[in-house]
mmCIF file of C-alpha atoms and ligand atoms in Angstrom:
data_model
loop_
_atom_site.group_PDB
_atom_site.id
_atom_site.type_symbol
_atom_site.label_atom_id
_atom_site.label_comp_id
_atom_site.label_asym_id
_atom_site.label_seq_id
_atom_site.Cartn_x
_atom_site.Cartn_y
_atom_site.Cartn_z
ATOM 1 C CA MET A 1 0.000 0.000 0.000
ATOM 2 C CA ASN A 2 1.439 3.380 -0.977
ATOM 3 C CA GLU A 3 0.778 6.608 0.828
ATOM 4 C CA THR A 4 -0.997 9.155 -1.340
ATOM 5 C CA SER A 5 -2.044 12.712 -0.767
ATOM 6 C CA PRO A 6 -5.781 12.456 -1.447
ATOM 7 C CA THR A 7 -6.347 16.170 -1.269
ATOM 8 C CA GLN A 8 -4.508 19.451 -1.230
ATOM 9 C CA ASP A 9 -7.154 20.892 1.088
ATOM 10 C CA ALA A 10 -5.372 22.321 4.144
ATOM 11 C CA THR A 11 -8.108 21.272 6.556
ATOM 12 C CA LYS A 12 -8.043 17.682 5.338
ATOM 13 C CA GLN A 13 -4.289 17.675 5.759
ATOM 14 C CA ASP A 14 -4.842 18.820 9.370
ATOM 15 C CA VAL A 15 -7.383 16.016 9.823
ATOM 16 C CA ARG A 16 -4.833 13.421 8.686
ATOM 17 C CA ILE A 17 -2.063 14.842 10.850
ATOM 18 C CA PHE A 18 -4.327 14.956 13.886
ATOM 19 C CA TRP A 19 -5.614 11.380 13.631
ATOM 20 C CA GLY A 20 -2.158 10.065 12.813
ATOM 21 C CA ALA A 21 -0.857 11.711 15.993
ATOM 22 C CA VAL A 22 -3.733 10.479 18.179
ATOM 23 C CA TYR A 23 -3.235 6.864 17.221
ATOM 24 C CA ASP A 24 0.564 7.077 17.373
ATOM 25 C CA ALA A 25 0.224 8.375 20.937
ATOM 26 C CA ALA A 26 -2.381 5.914 22.130
ATOM 27 C CA TYR A 27 -2.263 2.784 20.114
ATOM 28 C CA THR A 28 0.843 1.624 18.259
ATOM 29 C CA GLU A 29 2.104 -0.724 20.969
ATOM 30 C CA VAL A 30 -1.049 -2.841 20.878
ATOM 31 C CA ASP A 31 -0.568 -3.477 17.145
ATOM 32 C CA ARG A 32 3.085 -4.378 17.536
ATOM 33 C CA ASP A 33 2.229 -7.342 19.780
ATOM 34 C CA LEU A 34 -0.508 -8.810 17.558
ATOM 35 C CA ASN A 35 -0.316 -12.142 15.752
ATOM 36 C CA SER A 36 -3.076 -14.223 14.143
ATOM 37 C CA ALA A 37 -3.991 -16.059 17.351
ATOM 38 C CA SER A 38 -3.939 -12.997 19.612
ATOM 39 C CA LEU A 39 -5.965 -10.989 17.065
ATOM 40 C CA LEU A 40 -8.729 -13.605 17.108
ATOM 41 C CA GLU A 41 -8.699 -13.568 20.911
ATOM 42 C CA ARG A 42 -8.855 -9.757 20.949
ATOM 43 C CA LEU A 43 -11.726 -9.751 18.429
ATOM 44 C CA GLY A 44 -13.709 -12.062 20.716
ATOM 45 C CA GLU A 45 -13.129 -9.627 23.593
ATOM 46 C CA LEU A 46 -14.055 -6.690 21.375
ATOM 47 C CA GLU A 47 -17.373 -8.239 20.377
ATOM 48 C CA ALA A 48 -18.139 -9.075 24.026
ATOM 49 C CA MET A 49 -17.430 -5.470 25.027
ATOM 50 C CA PHE A 50 -19.635 -4.106 22.240
ATOM 51 C CA ARG A 51 -22.496 -6.368 23.306
ATOM 52 C CA LEU A 52 -22.072 -5.466 26.988
ATOM 53 C CA ARG A 53 -22.311 -1.734 26.326
ATOM 54 C CA ARG A 54 -24.960 -2.056 23.579
ATOM 55 C CA HIS A 55 -22.627 -0.414 21.089
ATOM 56 C CA MET A 56 -23.776 0.375 17.550
ATOM 57 C CA ALA A 57 -21.121 -2.060 16.270
ATOM 58 C CA THR A 58 -23.268 -4.983 17.457
ATOM 59 C CA GLU A 59 -26.690 -3.354 18.076
ATOM 60 C CA GLU A 60 -27.295 -1.699 14.729
ATOM 61 C CA MET A 61 -24.993 -3.952 12.668
ATOM 62 C CA PRO A 62 -26.381 -7.412 11.807
ATOM 63 C CA VAL A 63 -23.131 -9.047 13.001
ATOM 64 C CA ASP A 64 -24.383 -12.616 12.704
ATOM 65 C CA GLU A 65 -25.725 -12.109 9.181
ATOM 66 C CA LEU A 66 -22.690 -10.515 7.567
ATOM 67 C CA GLY A 67 -21.554 -13.609 5.642
ATOM 68 C CA GLY A 68 -21.159 -12.712 1.956
ATOM 69 C CA LYS A 69 -22.268 -9.079 2.432
ATOM 70 C CA SER A 70 -20.186 -6.305 0.863
ATOM 71 C CA VAL A 71 -19.478 -3.829 3.652
ATOM 72 C CA LEU A 72 -17.658 -0.506 3.497
ATOM 73 C CA GLU A 73 -16.234 0.973 6.681
ATOM 74 C CA ILE A 74 -15.353 4.658 6.507
ATOM 75 C CA GLY A 75 -12.664 5.725 8.987
ATOM 76 C CA PRO A 76 -11.706 2.381 10.567
ATOM 77 C CA GLY A 77 -9.055 4.014 12.771
ATOM 78 C CA ALA A 78 -7.445 1.097 14.568
ATOM 79 C CA GLY A 79 -9.189 -1.365 12.236
ATOM 80 C CA GLY A 80 -10.812 -3.430 14.993
ATOM 81 C CA HIS A 81 -14.412 -3.024 13.755
ATOM 82 C CA SER A 82 -13.406 -3.904 10.175
ATOM 83 C CA ALA A 83 -11.442 -6.955 11.348
ATOM 84 C CA LEU A 84 -14.397 -8.120 13.460
ATOM 85 C CA TYR A 85 -16.779 -7.918 10.483
ATOM 86 C CA ALA A 86 -14.226 -9.602 8.197
ATOM 87 C CA ALA A 87 -13.928 -12.455 10.708
ATOM 88 C CA LYS A 88 -17.742 -12.729 10.582
ATOM 89 C CA GLY A 89 -17.579 -13.305 6.824
ATOM 90 C CA ALA A 90 -18.212 -9.798 5.442
ATOM 91 C CA HIS A 91 -16.360 -8.744 2.275
ATOM 92 C CA MET A 92 -14.800 -5.682 3.858
ATOM 93 C CA THR A 93 -13.520 -2.581 2.170
ATOM 94 C CA SER A 94 -12.138 -0.019 4.610
ATOM 95 C CA ILE A 95 -11.147 3.511 3.732
ATOM 96 C CA ASP A 96 -9.351 5.982 5.978
ATOM 97 C CA ILE A 97 -7.913 9.383 5.120
ATOM 98 C CA THR A 98 -4.912 8.686 7.380
ATOM 99 C CA PHE A 99 -2.424 6.338 5.748
ATOM 100 C CA SER A 100 -1.203 4.715 8.978
ATOM 101 C CA ARG A 101 -4.833 3.853 9.883
ATOM 102 C CA ALA A 102 -5.511 2.201 6.534
ATOM 103 C CA GLN A 103 -2.236 0.326 6.963
ATOM 104 C CA ALA A 104 -3.125 -0.848 10.490
ATOM 105 C CA THR A 105 -6.478 -2.107 9.179
ATOM 106 C CA GLN A 106 -4.843 -3.950 6.265
ATOM 107 C CA THR A 107 -2.384 -5.588 8.692
ATOM 108 C CA LYS A 108 -5.342 -6.990 10.622
ATOM 109 C CA PHE A 109 -6.897 -8.368 7.424
ATOM 110 C CA ASP A 110 -3.544 -9.975 6.596
ATOM 111 C CA LEU A 111 -3.350 -11.544 10.070
ATOM 112 C CA LEU A 112 -6.833 -12.997 9.568
ATOM 113 C CA GLY A 113 -5.560 -14.819 6.451
ATOM 114 C CA ASP A 114 -8.255 -16.816 4.642
ATOM 115 C CA ARG A 115 -10.958 -15.495 6.948
ATOM 116 C CA ALA A 116 -10.464 -12.046 5.375
ATOM 117 C CA ARG A 117 -9.826 -13.167 1.818
ATOM 118 C CA GLY A 118 -10.682 -10.322 -0.581
ATOM 119 C CA CYS A 119 -10.865 -7.702 2.185
ATOM 120 C CA ALA A 120 -8.903 -4.526 1.545
ATOM 121 C CA ALA A 121 -8.056 -1.301 3.332
ATOM 122 C CA LEU A 122 -7.062 1.818 1.466
ATOM 123 C CA GLN A 123 -6.292 5.447 2.032
ATOM 124 C CA GLY A 124 -9.006 7.773 0.762
ATOM 125 C CA ASP A 125 -11.508 10.478 1.544
ATOM 126 C CA ALA A 126 -15.109 9.984 2.692
ATOM 127 C CA GLU A 127 -16.131 13.023 0.675
ATOM 128 C CA ASN A 128 -14.846 11.518 -2.592
ATOM 129 C CA LEU A 129 -15.272 7.766 -2.316
ATOM 130 C CA PRO A 130 -13.342 5.969 -5.083
ATOM 131 C CA PHE A 131 -16.127 3.448 -5.741
ATOM 132 C CA PRO A 132 -18.858 3.176 -8.365
ATOM 133 C CA ASP A 133 -22.510 3.856 -7.573
ATOM 134 C CA GLY A 134 -24.496 1.151 -5.810
ATOM 135 C CA CYS A 135 -21.803 -1.356 -4.872
ATOM 136 C CA PHE A 136 -22.161 -1.972 -1.087
ATOM 137 C CA ASP A 137 -24.834 -3.744 0.965
ATOM 138 C CA ILE A 138 -23.850 -1.838 4.111
ATOM 139 C CA VAL A 139 -21.857 1.314 4.795
ATOM 140 C CA TYR A 140 -20.660 1.540 8.398
ATOM 141 C CA SER A 141 -18.934 4.468 10.052
ATOM 142 C CA ASN A 142 -18.430 5.054 13.758
ATOM 143 C CA GLY A 143 -17.512 8.528 14.960
ATOM 144 C CA VAL A 144 -15.894 9.755 11.736
ATOM 145 C CA LEU A 145 -18.103 11.879 9.524
ATOM 146 C CA HIS A 146 -18.541 14.678 12.099
ATOM 147 C CA HIS A 147 -14.749 15.181 11.824
ATOM 148 C CA THR A 148 -14.629 15.797 8.072
ATOM 149 C CA PRO A 149 -15.003 19.321 6.621
ATOM 150 C CA ASP A 150 -18.117 18.576 4.546
ATOM 151 C CA THR A 151 -20.279 16.059 6.425
ATOM 152 C CA GLU A 152 -23.227 16.599 4.083
ATOM 153 C CA ARG A 153 -21.159 15.633 1.070
ATOM 154 C CA ALA A 154 -19.844 12.542 2.891
ATOM 155 C CA ILE A 155 -23.415 11.377 3.669
ATOM 156 C CA ASP A 156 -24.358 11.938 0.002
ATOM 157 C CA GLU A 157 -21.392 9.724 -0.907
ATOM 158 C CA VAL A 158 -22.633 7.022 1.478
ATOM 159 C CA TYR A 159 -25.999 7.156 -0.309
ATOM 160 C CA ARG A 160 -24.371 6.973 -3.734
ATOM 161 C CA VAL A 161 -22.230 3.892 -3.072
ATOM 162 C CA LEU A 162 -25.021 1.912 -1.353
ATOM 163 C CA LYS A 163 -26.972 -0.620 -3.382
ATOM 164 C CA PRO A 164 -30.718 0.136 -3.622
ATOM 165 C CA GLY A 165 -32.159 -1.216 -0.362
ATOM 166 C CA GLY A 166 -28.692 -1.016 1.261
ATOM 167 C CA ARG A 167 -28.214 0.023 4.860
ATOM 168 C CA ALA A 168 -26.197 2.900 6.340
ATOM 169 C CA VAL A 169 -25.078 2.435 9.974
ATOM 170 C CA ILE A 170 -23.482 5.635 11.170
ATOM 171 C CA MET A 171 -22.603 7.248 14.487
ATOM 172 C CA LEU A 172 -22.520 11.025 14.712
ATOM 173 C CA TYR A 173 -22.237 13.187 17.817
ATOM 174 C CA CYS A 174 -25.466 14.386 19.403
ATOM 175 C CA LYS A 175 -26.052 18.022 20.307
ATOM 176 C CA THR A 176 -29.021 17.385 22.561
ATOM 177 C CA SER A 177 -26.781 15.662 25.084
ATOM 178 C CA PHE A 178 -25.390 16.282 28.551
ATOM 179 C CA ASP A 179 -21.901 16.030 27.163
ATOM 180 C CA TYR A 180 -22.462 18.796 24.622
ATOM 181 C CA TRP A 181 -24.337 21.282 26.790
ATOM 182 C CA PHE A 182 -22.673 20.729 30.161
ATOM 183 C CA ASN A 183 -19.188 19.305 29.547
ATOM 184 C CA ARG A 184 -18.365 21.000 26.273
ATOM 185 C CA TRP A 185 -20.477 24.144 25.940
ATOM 186 C CA PHE A 186 -20.721 25.248 29.580
ATOM 187 C CA CYS A 187 -17.515 23.952 31.214
ATOM 188 C CA GLU A 188 -15.031 24.042 28.365
ATOM 189 C CA GLY A 189 -16.587 26.581 26.002
ATOM 190 C CA LEU A 190 -17.910 29.171 28.437
ATOM 191 C CA LEU A 191 -16.078 28.704 31.759
ATOM 192 C CA LEU A 192 -12.670 27.934 30.257
ATOM 193 C CA GLY A 193 -13.343 30.527 27.556
ATOM 194 C CA ARG A 194 -12.499 28.244 24.609
ATOM 195 C CA MET A 195 -15.429 29.509 22.561
ATOM 196 C CA PHE A 196 -14.086 33.065 22.705
ATOM 197 C CA ARG A 197 -10.631 32.020 21.494
ATOM 198 C CA SER A 198 -11.380 29.755 18.533
ATOM 199 C CA ARG A 199 -14.120 29.213 15.999
ATOM 200 C CA ASN A 200 -13.233 25.535 16.278
ATOM 201 C CA TRP A 201 -13.583 25.405 20.049
ATOM 202 C CA LEU A 202 -15.598 22.171 19.913
ATOM 203 C CA GLY A 203 -12.881 20.437 17.903
ATOM 204 C CA ASN A 204 -10.296 21.686 20.381
ATOM 205 C CA ALA A 205 -12.393 20.340 23.253
ATOM 206 C CA THR A 206 -12.889 16.838 21.849
ATOM 207 C CA GLU A 207 -10.619 13.834 21.330
ATOM 208 C CA TRP A 208 -8.087 15.423 23.632
ATOM 209 C CA PRO A 209 -6.693 12.833 26.038
ATOM 210 C CA GLY A 210 -5.330 15.524 28.348
ATOM 211 C CA ALA A 211 -3.179 13.250 30.484
ATOM 212 C CA ARG A 212 -1.377 11.817 27.461
ATOM 213 C CA LYS A 213 1.323 14.431 27.201
ATOM 214 C CA SER A 214 2.687 12.893 24.020
ATOM 215 C CA GLN A 215 -0.293 14.252 22.074
ATOM 216 C CA THR A 216 0.516 17.697 20.793
ATOM 217 C CA VAL A 217 -1.872 18.193 17.860
ATOM 218 C CA ILE A 218 -5.404 19.504 18.404
ATOM 219 C CA ASN A 219 -8.493 18.246 16.629
ATOM 220 C CA PRO A 220 -9.285 20.471 13.630
ATOM 221 C CA ILE A 221 -13.004 19.650 13.330
ATOM 222 C CA THR A 222 -15.855 18.312 15.420
ATOM 223 C CA ARG A 223 -19.518 19.074 14.945
ATOM 224 C CA CYS A 224 -22.643 17.626 16.468
ATOM 225 C CA TYR A 225 -26.279 17.351 15.472
ATOM 226 C CA THR A 226 -29.821 17.715 16.695
ATOM 227 C CA ARG A 227 -32.443 15.154 15.638
ATOM 228 C CA GLY A 228 -33.645 17.642 13.005
ATOM 229 C CA GLY A 229 -30.091 18.088 11.719
ATOM 230 C CA ILE A 230 -29.732 14.324 11.271
ATOM 231 C CA GLY A 231 -33.067 14.274 9.409
ATOM 232 C CA ARG A 232 -31.760 16.920 7.010
ATOM 233 C CA LEU A 233 -28.437 15.091 6.472
ATOM 234 C CA PHE A 234 -30.237 11.827 5.657
ATOM 235 C CA HIS A 235 -33.088 13.369 3.651
ATOM 236 C CA GLN A 236 -32.586 11.007 0.694
ATOM 237 C CA PHE A 237 -32.795 7.862 2.827
ATOM 238 C CA GLU A 238 -35.861 6.053 4.173
ATOM 239 C CA ASP A 239 -36.577 4.153 7.449
ATOM 240 C CA LEU A 240 -34.397 6.532 9.449
ATOM 241 C CA ARG A 241 -33.945 5.208 13.002
ATOM 242 C CA LEU A 242 -32.043 7.018 15.752
ATOM 243 C CA ARG A 243 -30.891 5.748 19.156
ATOM 244 C CA LYS A 244 -28.951 7.785 21.689
ATOM 245 C CA SER A 245 -26.147 6.269 23.776
ATOM 246 C CA GLU A 246 -22.815 7.006 25.461
ATOM 247 C CA PHE A 247 -23.027 8.940 28.682
ATOM 248 C CA TYR A 248 -19.979 8.875 30.955
ATOM 249 C CA PHE A 249 -19.549 10.611 34.303
ATOM 250 C CA TYR A 250 -15.795 10.411 33.817
ATOM 251 C CA LEU A 251 -15.933 12.950 30.982
ATOM 252 C CA ILE A 252 -17.050 15.710 33.356
ATOM 253 C CA PRO A 253 -14.100 18.088 33.587
ATOM 254 C CA LYS A 254 -11.977 17.765 36.796
ATOM 255 C CA LEU A 255 -14.541 15.752 38.812
ATOM 256 C CA GLY A 256 -14.497 13.090 36.113
ATOM 257 C CA ARG A 257 -10.926 12.112 36.959
ATOM 258 C CA ILE A 258 -11.870 11.332 40.544
ATOM 259 C CA TYR A 259 -14.929 9.420 39.375
ATOM 260 C CA ARG A 260 -12.858 7.421 36.871
ATOM 261 C CA ARG A 261 -10.543 6.142 39.618
ATOM 262 C CA TRP A 262 -13.572 5.068 41.675
ATOM 263 C CA GLN A 263 -15.304 3.577 38.623
ATOM 264 C CA ILE A 264 -12.322 1.392 37.677
ATOM 265 C CA LYS A 265 -11.976 0.204 41.284
ATOM 266 C CA HIS A 266 -15.697 -0.493 41.577
ATOM 267 C CA TYR A 267 -16.672 -1.876 38.149
ATOM 268 C CA GLY A 268 -13.287 -2.890 36.683
ATOM 269 C CA VAL A 269 -12.136 -2.703 33.083
ATOM 270 C CA HIS A 270 -12.916 -4.777 29.993
ATOM 271 C CA PRO A 271 -10.064 -6.061 27.758
ATOM 272 C CA GLY A 272 -12.268 -5.486 24.690
ATOM 273 C CA GLY A 273 -11.126 -1.851 24.640
ATOM 274 C CA LEU A 274 -7.504 -2.731 23.797
ATOM 275 C CA LEU A 275 -7.919 -3.277 20.086
ATOM 276 C CA VAL A 276 -9.854 -0.064 19.384
ATOM 277 C CA TYR A 277 -8.695 2.356 22.084
ATOM 278 C CA GLY A 278 -5.251 1.003 22.897
ATOM 279 C CA GLU A 279 -6.301 0.353 26.491
ATOM 280 C CA PRO A 280 -8.967 -1.633 28.373
ATOM 281 C CA TRP A 281 -12.401 -0.003 28.506
ATOM 282 C CA PRO A 282 -13.564 1.187 31.959
ATOM 283 C CA ILE A 283 -16.905 -0.570 32.529
ATOM 284 C CA VAL A 284 -19.744 1.914 33.082
ATOM 285 C CA SER A 285 -22.537 1.776 35.636
ATOM 286 C CA GLY A 286 -26.141 0.877 34.801
ATOM 287 C CA VAL A 287 -27.074 4.493 35.587
ATOM 288 C CA GLU A 288 -24.730 5.697 32.844
ATOM 289 C CA VAL A 289 -26.154 3.205 30.343
ATOM 290 C CA PHE A 290 -29.670 4.395 31.188
ATOM 291 C CA LEU A 291 -28.718 8.078 30.992
ATOM 292 C CA GLY A 292 -27.031 7.376 27.660
ATOM 293 C CA ARG A 293 -30.437 6.564 26.174
ATOM 294 C CA VAL A 294 -31.805 9.907 27.355
ATOM 295 C CA MET A 295 -28.904 12.324 26.929
ATOM 296 C CA GLY A 296 -25.999 10.392 25.402
ATOM 297 C CA TRP A 297 -23.332 11.910 23.165
ATOM 298 C CA ALA A 298 -23.865 9.500 20.265
ATOM 299 C CA TRP A 299 -26.607 9.235 17.672
ATOM 300 C CA ASN A 300 -26.609 5.649 16.424
ATOM 301 C CA ILE A 301 -28.210 6.017 13.025
ATOM 302 C CA VAL A 302 -29.682 3.386 10.723
ATOM 303 C CA ALA A 303 -31.123 4.418 7.364
ATOM 304 C CA HIS A 304 -31.844 2.661 4.077
ATOM 305 C CA LYS A 305 -31.415 3.679 0.487
ATOM 306 C CA PRO A 306 -34.802 3.231 -1.171
ATOM 307 C CA GLU A 307 -35.062 0.124 -3.393
ATOM 308 C CA ARG A 308 -35.479 2.434 -6.380
ATOM 309 C CA GLY A 309 -32.940 4.973 -5.060
ATOM 310 C CA ASP A 310 -30.978 6.963 -7.587
ATOM 311 C CA ALA A 311 -27.616 8.535 -6.937
ATOM 312 C CA PRO A 312 -27.936 12.198 -5.861
HETATM 313 C C1 LIG B 1 -12.533 8.862 15.927
HETATM 314 S S1 LIG B 1 -11.585 7.947 14.758
HETATM 315 C C2 LIG B 1 -12.755 6.620 14.610
HETATM 316 C C3 LIG B 1 -12.109 5.306 14.429
HETATM 317 C C4 LIG B 1 -13.034 4.108 14.403
HETATM 318 N N1 LIG B 1 -14.155 4.304 13.524
HETATM 319 C C5 LIG B 1 -13.512 3.739 15.781
HETATM 320 O O1 LIG B 1 -14.702 3.746 16.029
HETATM 321 O O2 LIG B 1 -12.688 3.404 16.639
HETATM 322 C C6 LIG B 1 -11.799 8.835 13.242
HETATM 323 C C7 LIG B 1 -11.131 8.175 12.025
HETATM 324 O O3 LIG B 1 -11.706 8.731 10.836
HETATM 325 C C8 LIG B 1 -10.689 9.042 9.912
HETATM 326 N N2 LIG B 1 -11.192 10.125 9.058
HETATM 327 C C9 LIG B 1 -11.418 11.420 9.398
HETATM 328 N N3 LIG B 1 -11.872 12.112 8.337
HETATM 329 C C10 LIG B 1 -11.948 11.229 7.302
HETATM 330 C C11 LIG B 1 -12.342 11.352 5.928
HETATM 331 N N4 LIG B 1 -12.734 12.516 5.398
HETATM 332 N N5 LIG B 1 -12.297 10.240 5.155
HETATM 333 C C12 LIG B 1 -11.892 9.047 5.653
HETATM 334 N N6 LIG B 1 -11.487 8.888 6.938
HETATM 335 C C13 LIG B 1 -11.526 9.965 7.754
HETATM 336 C C14 LIG B 1 -9.490 9.391 10.769
HETATM 337 O O4 LIG B 1 -8.288 9.256 10.066
HETATM 338 C C15 LIG B 1 -9.625 8.401 11.935
HETATM 339 O O5 LIG B 1 -8.970 7.198 11.659
#
């Protein structure tokens, strides 16, 4: 796989540099220790973690019916989701704007050997997908398209490459959430004054693992959506279904750090986090899972391209 420069756009270049830096800081060691056997073990843990937390990766994706389906993942990051679906029999194509992320995903396909025969990861841009119209049964993307400069165009691309009747499974950040209004807008935007210093204050306030001093690059873009905003983005689709999730006390500025120590002591951690976050996932309380449904930070979106859908 050769590294290409998919765009001259300065913001996209910032996006690639940022995500490259995040994963270099948080993740590389986990990949270095992987072999075929340990990858399969880690994928089992990953699926168990997804099921435990009712994650979109297993709730909205038909994981047990993926055999023979052509699935596109946009922005695989560490490549764990793509590898899981490949191991379940999906014909995976994975595209990430950051070369090292496409490479990490391809390495996982290679480690899966025959189980991932025909699966491929490549570097490319969600806003200009290098695929013909109507070629995928499912397009999956978790926490990616709110970080690209033109989210609307990326969703139109998802629609274009889906087969008629195909399914989009996409997570985008939710504006009507505790995390947005309290953690981000009130604490970080207003009290810390971020919103007066930068037009991109939300980007600056997200995906910033403060304690990891090795991360030096800030996030160029994050946006989040109301229910109405999601409706407008997916206007060409039918059967639009939305589910909120992901509420964590530990994200509350300052107090969250104290809570996180208590949470890990009380509930423990799950090894399923290693493959996708580079570290075990701190198990959340039932209260957080419940609150996630009411005021979580994630919209888990399922929508279908109409059977007679034409490309936009
Ligand atoms: C938050 S990470 C999500 C990783 C993975 N989906 C997960 O759930 O763990 C965002 C990923 O999207 C990629 N990305 C951002 N903008 C993109 C674009 N326009 N096209 C393709 N990939 C993009 C980044 O390089 C990064 O790997």
